[in-house]
XYZ file of C-alpha atoms in Angstrom:
361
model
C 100.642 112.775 89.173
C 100.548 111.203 92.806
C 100.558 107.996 94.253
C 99.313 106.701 97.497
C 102.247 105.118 99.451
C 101.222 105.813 102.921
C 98.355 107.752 104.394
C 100.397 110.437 105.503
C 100.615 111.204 101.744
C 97.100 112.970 101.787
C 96.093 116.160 103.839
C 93.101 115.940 106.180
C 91.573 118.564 104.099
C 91.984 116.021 100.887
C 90.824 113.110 103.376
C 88.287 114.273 104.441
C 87.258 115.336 101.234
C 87.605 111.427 100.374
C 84.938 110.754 102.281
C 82.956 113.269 100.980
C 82.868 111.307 97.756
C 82.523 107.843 99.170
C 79.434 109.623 101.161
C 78.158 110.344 97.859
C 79.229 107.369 96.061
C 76.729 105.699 98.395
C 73.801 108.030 97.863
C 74.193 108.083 93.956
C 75.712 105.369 92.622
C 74.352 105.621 89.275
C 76.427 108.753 89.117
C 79.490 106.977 89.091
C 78.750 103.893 86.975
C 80.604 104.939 83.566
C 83.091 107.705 85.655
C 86.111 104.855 84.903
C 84.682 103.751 81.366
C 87.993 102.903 78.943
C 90.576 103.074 82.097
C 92.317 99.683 83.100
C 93.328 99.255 87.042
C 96.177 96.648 87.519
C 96.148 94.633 90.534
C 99.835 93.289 91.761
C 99.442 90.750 94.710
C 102.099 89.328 95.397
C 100.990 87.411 98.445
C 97.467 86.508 99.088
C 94.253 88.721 99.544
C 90.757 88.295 99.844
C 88.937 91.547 100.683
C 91.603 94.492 99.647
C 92.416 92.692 96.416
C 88.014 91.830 95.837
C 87.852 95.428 96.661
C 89.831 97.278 94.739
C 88.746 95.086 91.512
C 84.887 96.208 92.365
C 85.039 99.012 92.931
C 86.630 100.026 89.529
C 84.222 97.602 87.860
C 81.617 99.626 89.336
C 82.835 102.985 88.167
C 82.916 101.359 85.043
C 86.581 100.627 84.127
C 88.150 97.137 84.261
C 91.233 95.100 85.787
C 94.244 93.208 84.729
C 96.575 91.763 87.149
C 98.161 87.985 89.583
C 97.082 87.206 92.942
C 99.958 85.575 93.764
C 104.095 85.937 92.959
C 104.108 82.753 91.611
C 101.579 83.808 88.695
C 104.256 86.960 87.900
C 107.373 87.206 86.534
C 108.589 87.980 89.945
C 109.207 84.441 90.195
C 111.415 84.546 87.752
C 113.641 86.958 88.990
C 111.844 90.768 87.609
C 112.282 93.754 89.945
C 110.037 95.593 91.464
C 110.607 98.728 89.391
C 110.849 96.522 85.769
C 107.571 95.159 86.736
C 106.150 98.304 87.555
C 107.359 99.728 84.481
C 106.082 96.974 82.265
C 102.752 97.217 83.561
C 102.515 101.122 83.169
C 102.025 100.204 79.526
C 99.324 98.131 79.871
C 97.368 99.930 82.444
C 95.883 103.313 84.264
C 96.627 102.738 87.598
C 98.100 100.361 89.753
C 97.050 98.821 93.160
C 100.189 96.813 94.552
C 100.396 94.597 97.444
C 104.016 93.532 98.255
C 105.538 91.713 101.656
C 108.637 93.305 101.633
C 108.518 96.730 102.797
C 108.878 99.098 100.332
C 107.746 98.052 97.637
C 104.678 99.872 96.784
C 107.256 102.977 97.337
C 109.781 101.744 94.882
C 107.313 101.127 92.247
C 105.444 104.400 92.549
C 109.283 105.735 91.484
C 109.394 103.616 88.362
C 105.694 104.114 87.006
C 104.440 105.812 84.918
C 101.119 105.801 85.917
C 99.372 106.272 90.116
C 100.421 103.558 92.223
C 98.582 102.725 95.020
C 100.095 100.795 97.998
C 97.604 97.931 98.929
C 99.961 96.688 102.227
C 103.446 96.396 102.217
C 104.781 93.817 104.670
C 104.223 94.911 108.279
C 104.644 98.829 107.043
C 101.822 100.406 105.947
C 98.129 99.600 104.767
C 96.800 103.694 103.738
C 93.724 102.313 101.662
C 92.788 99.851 105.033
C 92.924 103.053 106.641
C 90.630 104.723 104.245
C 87.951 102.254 104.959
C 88.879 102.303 108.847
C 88.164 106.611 108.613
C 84.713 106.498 106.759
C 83.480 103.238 109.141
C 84.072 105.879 112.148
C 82.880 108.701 110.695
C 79.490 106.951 109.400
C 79.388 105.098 113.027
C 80.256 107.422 115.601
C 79.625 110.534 113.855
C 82.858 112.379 113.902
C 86.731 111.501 113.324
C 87.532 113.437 116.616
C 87.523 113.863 120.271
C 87.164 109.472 120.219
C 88.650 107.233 122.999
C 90.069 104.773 120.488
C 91.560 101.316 121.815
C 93.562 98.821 119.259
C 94.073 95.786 120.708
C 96.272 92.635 119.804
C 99.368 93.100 117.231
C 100.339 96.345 117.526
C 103.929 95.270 116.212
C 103.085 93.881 113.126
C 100.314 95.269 112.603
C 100.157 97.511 109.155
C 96.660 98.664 109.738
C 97.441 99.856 113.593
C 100.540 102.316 112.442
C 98.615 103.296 109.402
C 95.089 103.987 111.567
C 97.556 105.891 114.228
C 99.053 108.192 111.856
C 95.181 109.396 110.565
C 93.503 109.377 113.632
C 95.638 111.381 115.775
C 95.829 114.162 113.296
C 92.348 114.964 114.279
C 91.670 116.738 117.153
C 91.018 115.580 120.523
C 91.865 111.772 119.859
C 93.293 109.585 122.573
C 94.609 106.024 122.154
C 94.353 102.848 124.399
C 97.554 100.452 123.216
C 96.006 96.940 124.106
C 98.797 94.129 123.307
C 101.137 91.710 125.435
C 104.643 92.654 125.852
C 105.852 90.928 122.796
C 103.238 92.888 120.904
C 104.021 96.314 121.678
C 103.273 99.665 119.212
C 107.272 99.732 117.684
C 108.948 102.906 119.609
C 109.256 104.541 116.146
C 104.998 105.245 116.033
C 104.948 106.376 119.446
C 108.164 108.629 118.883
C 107.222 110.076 115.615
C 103.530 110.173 116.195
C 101.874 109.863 119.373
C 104.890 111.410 121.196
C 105.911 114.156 118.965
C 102.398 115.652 118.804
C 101.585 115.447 121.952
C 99.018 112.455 121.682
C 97.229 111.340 124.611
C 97.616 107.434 124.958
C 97.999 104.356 127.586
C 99.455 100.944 127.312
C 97.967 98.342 128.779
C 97.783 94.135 128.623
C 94.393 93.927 129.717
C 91.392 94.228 127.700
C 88.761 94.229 130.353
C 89.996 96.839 132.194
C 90.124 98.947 128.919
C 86.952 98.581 126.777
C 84.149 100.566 129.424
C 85.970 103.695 128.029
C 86.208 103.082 124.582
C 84.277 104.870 121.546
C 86.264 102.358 119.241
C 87.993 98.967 119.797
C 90.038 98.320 116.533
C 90.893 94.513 116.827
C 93.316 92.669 115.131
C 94.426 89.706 113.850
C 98.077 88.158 115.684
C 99.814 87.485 111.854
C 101.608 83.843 111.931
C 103.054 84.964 108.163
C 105.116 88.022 109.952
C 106.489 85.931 112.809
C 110.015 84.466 112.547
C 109.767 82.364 115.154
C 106.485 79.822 115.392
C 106.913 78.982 118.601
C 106.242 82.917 119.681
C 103.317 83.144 117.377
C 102.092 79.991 118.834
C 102.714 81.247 122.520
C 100.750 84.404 121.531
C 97.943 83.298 119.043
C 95.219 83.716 121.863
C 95.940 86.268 123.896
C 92.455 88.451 123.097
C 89.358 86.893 122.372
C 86.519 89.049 122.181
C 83.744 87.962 122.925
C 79.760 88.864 124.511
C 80.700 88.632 128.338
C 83.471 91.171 127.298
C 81.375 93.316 124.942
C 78.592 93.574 127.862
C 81.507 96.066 129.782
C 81.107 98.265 126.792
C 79.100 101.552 126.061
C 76.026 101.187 123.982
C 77.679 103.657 121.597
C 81.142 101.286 121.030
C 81.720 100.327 117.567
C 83.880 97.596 117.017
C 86.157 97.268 113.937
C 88.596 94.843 112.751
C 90.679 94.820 108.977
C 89.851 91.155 108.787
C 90.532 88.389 108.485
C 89.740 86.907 111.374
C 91.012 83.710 112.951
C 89.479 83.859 116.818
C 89.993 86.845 118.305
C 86.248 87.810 117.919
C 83.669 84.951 118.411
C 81.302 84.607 116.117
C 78.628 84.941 118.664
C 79.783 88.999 118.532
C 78.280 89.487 114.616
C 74.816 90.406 115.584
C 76.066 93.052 117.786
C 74.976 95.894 116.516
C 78.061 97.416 117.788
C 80.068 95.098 115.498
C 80.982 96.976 112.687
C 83.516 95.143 111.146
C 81.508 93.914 108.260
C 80.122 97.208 107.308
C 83.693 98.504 107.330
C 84.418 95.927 104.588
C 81.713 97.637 102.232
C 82.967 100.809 102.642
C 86.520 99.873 101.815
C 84.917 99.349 98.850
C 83.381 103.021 98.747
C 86.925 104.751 99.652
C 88.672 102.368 97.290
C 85.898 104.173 94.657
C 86.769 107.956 95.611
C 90.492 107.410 95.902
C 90.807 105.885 92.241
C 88.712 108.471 91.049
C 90.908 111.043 92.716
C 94.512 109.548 91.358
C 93.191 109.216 87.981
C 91.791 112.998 87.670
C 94.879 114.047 89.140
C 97.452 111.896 86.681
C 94.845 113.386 83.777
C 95.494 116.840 84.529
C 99.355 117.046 85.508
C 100.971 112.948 84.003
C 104.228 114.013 85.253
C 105.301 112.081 88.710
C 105.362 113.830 91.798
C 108.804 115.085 92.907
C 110.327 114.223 95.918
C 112.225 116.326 98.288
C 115.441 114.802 98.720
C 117.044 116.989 101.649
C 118.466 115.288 104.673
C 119.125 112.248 102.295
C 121.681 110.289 102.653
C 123.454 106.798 101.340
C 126.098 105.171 103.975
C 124.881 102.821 105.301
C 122.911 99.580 104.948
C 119.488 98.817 106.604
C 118.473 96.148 108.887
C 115.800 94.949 108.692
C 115.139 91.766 106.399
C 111.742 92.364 105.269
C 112.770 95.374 103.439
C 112.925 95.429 99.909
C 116.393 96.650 99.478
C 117.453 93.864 101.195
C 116.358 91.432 98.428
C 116.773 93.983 95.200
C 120.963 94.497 95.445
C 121.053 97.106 92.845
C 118.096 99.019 94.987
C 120.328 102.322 96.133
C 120.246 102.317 100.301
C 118.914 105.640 101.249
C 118.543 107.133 104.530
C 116.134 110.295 105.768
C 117.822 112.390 108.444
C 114.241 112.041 110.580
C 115.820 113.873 113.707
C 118.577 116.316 113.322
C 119.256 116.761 117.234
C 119.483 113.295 117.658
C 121.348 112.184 114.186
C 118.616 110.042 113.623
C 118.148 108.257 110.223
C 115.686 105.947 109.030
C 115.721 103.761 105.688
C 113.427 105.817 103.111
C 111.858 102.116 102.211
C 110.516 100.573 105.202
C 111.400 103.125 108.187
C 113.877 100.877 109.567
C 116.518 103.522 112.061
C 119.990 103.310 111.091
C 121.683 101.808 113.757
């Protein structure tokens, strides 16, 4: 039985093989209407969601199963104190599967270790978004053709962002990918993605502040939203709230084969006078999160079916001295959480928390 805690989880073989299904989910969706029937997904939100939490409870209404779950903390007994791992527990006796969003980094990971039952990570703080991704890979695939040899600019919150590290770490394990990093100072991809990705695979990218001077060259401009609920400080999110706006004048430096995506919601960074761009794609990339959301529960489910015992881990290079960081990670809330470290680079003696990634300093 596997889980889906971050997109590196899944081969490009098995993603690609994703899509396959989504593809087909879309051509024959009367195939799929009773593939759920009897199975119960369990949606944990503990902070607020529109489209991933909508998405995930449609699409295994329309494979024919049916949800239980809170769209908010307040509405769980988190709020009363549970852990992570109790709650995930509790609710692998009620349900199939579970789709968990959590802001403390994490968290998706620590439940997956407590259920019984495929947990999938639905956004986890400023970590990782792998189902996002999902919906980011078929939008490209089904607009531009291919999932390689792309020019592929991401512009805005590139800190913060849980879609950009999650969209990084799929894309450039296709071939022939380069990367445009389009933020303000303040904003910048964390050195940890460019080390561990970009850098260490020999990805082709440029940073740059200016968005004009970028999108001519682009295949895909990935926009995103600059997130007031991960800033400590409101006076930088209000000195950097505005710093892209997309808008036609801009789009007319574009090719006529650009495709424009964004994870949504948006608060101004792409006028509204963009939508009936053809090249704006953003909306059709919210069905097919829908689509991917389809093929992956179908895949977690057949898998827990045919081996229900939990994936094991390998623990080599792990180690427990120390204490992490950073306070948006889980163990930094759940005391009796164990701190665990993954010796990431042996050369260097570098070790990063095994919940949210955080180096050990």
């Amino acid at each position: 039985m596997r889980s889906l805690i971050s997109i590196l989880d899944f081969s490009v073989e098995e993603l690609d093989a994703l899509i396959a299904v989504a593809q087909d989910i879309i051509a024959h969706p009367e195939a799929y209407q009773t593939r759920c029937a009897h199975k119960k997904l369990a949606t944990l939100f503990f902070e607020p969601s529109t489209r991933t939490r909508l998405s995930f409870e449609a699409a295994m209404l329309e494979l024919g199963g049916s949800v239980i779950g809170f769209s908010q903390a307040a509405s769980s007994s988190a709020s009363k104190g549970e852990s992570v791992a109790d709650t995930a527990k509790i609710i692998s006796c009620y349900a199939d599967i579970i789709a968990m969003r959590h802001p403390r980094e994490g968290a998706p990971y620590v439940a997956s270790r407590n259920a019984t039952i495929p947990v999938i990570n639905a956004g986890d703080g400023g970590h990782n978004h792998p189902t996002q991704t999902l919906a980011d890979l078929l939008t490209i695939s089904r607009e531009n053709g291919r999932l390689n040899g792309l020019t592929i600019g991401i512009c805005g919150d590139l800190k913060y962002g849980r879609t950009v590290h999650s969209l990084i770490e799929a894309m450039s394990r296709y071939e022939g990918n380069r990367f445009v990093l389009i933020s303000p100072e303040q904003l910048k991809l964390p050195g940890y993605v460019r080390r561990n990705v970009l850098d260490a695979r020999g990805i082709p990218y440029a940073q740059t502040a200016c968005l004009e001077s970028a999108i001519g060259e682009l295949d895909v401009l990935y926009m995103t939203r600059i997130q007031q609920e991960r800033f400590d400080d409101p006076a930088e999110y209000e000195r950097l709230k505005n710093s892209y706006v997309l808008t036609p004048e801009k789009m007319a430096l574009g090719q006529p084969t650009l495709r424009v995506l964004h994870p949504l919601p948006r608060v101004n960074e792409i006028s509204v006078k963009v939508d009936d761009d053809p090249r704006a794609a953003y909306f059709r990339q919210a069905l097919n999160g829908k689509y991917m959301r389809m093929a992956l529960i179908l895949k977690l489910l057949e898998e827990a079916q045919a081996d229900p015992v939990r994936e094991e881990i390998d623990t080599s290079g792990f180690t427990y001295d120390g204490v992490c960081t950073n306070p948006k990670c889980i163990s930094a809330v759940e005391q009796e959480l164990p701190q665990i470290f993954r010796l990431t680079d042996s050369a260097a003696g570098i070790r990063r928390c095994l919940y949210c990634e955080q180096r050990l300093k």
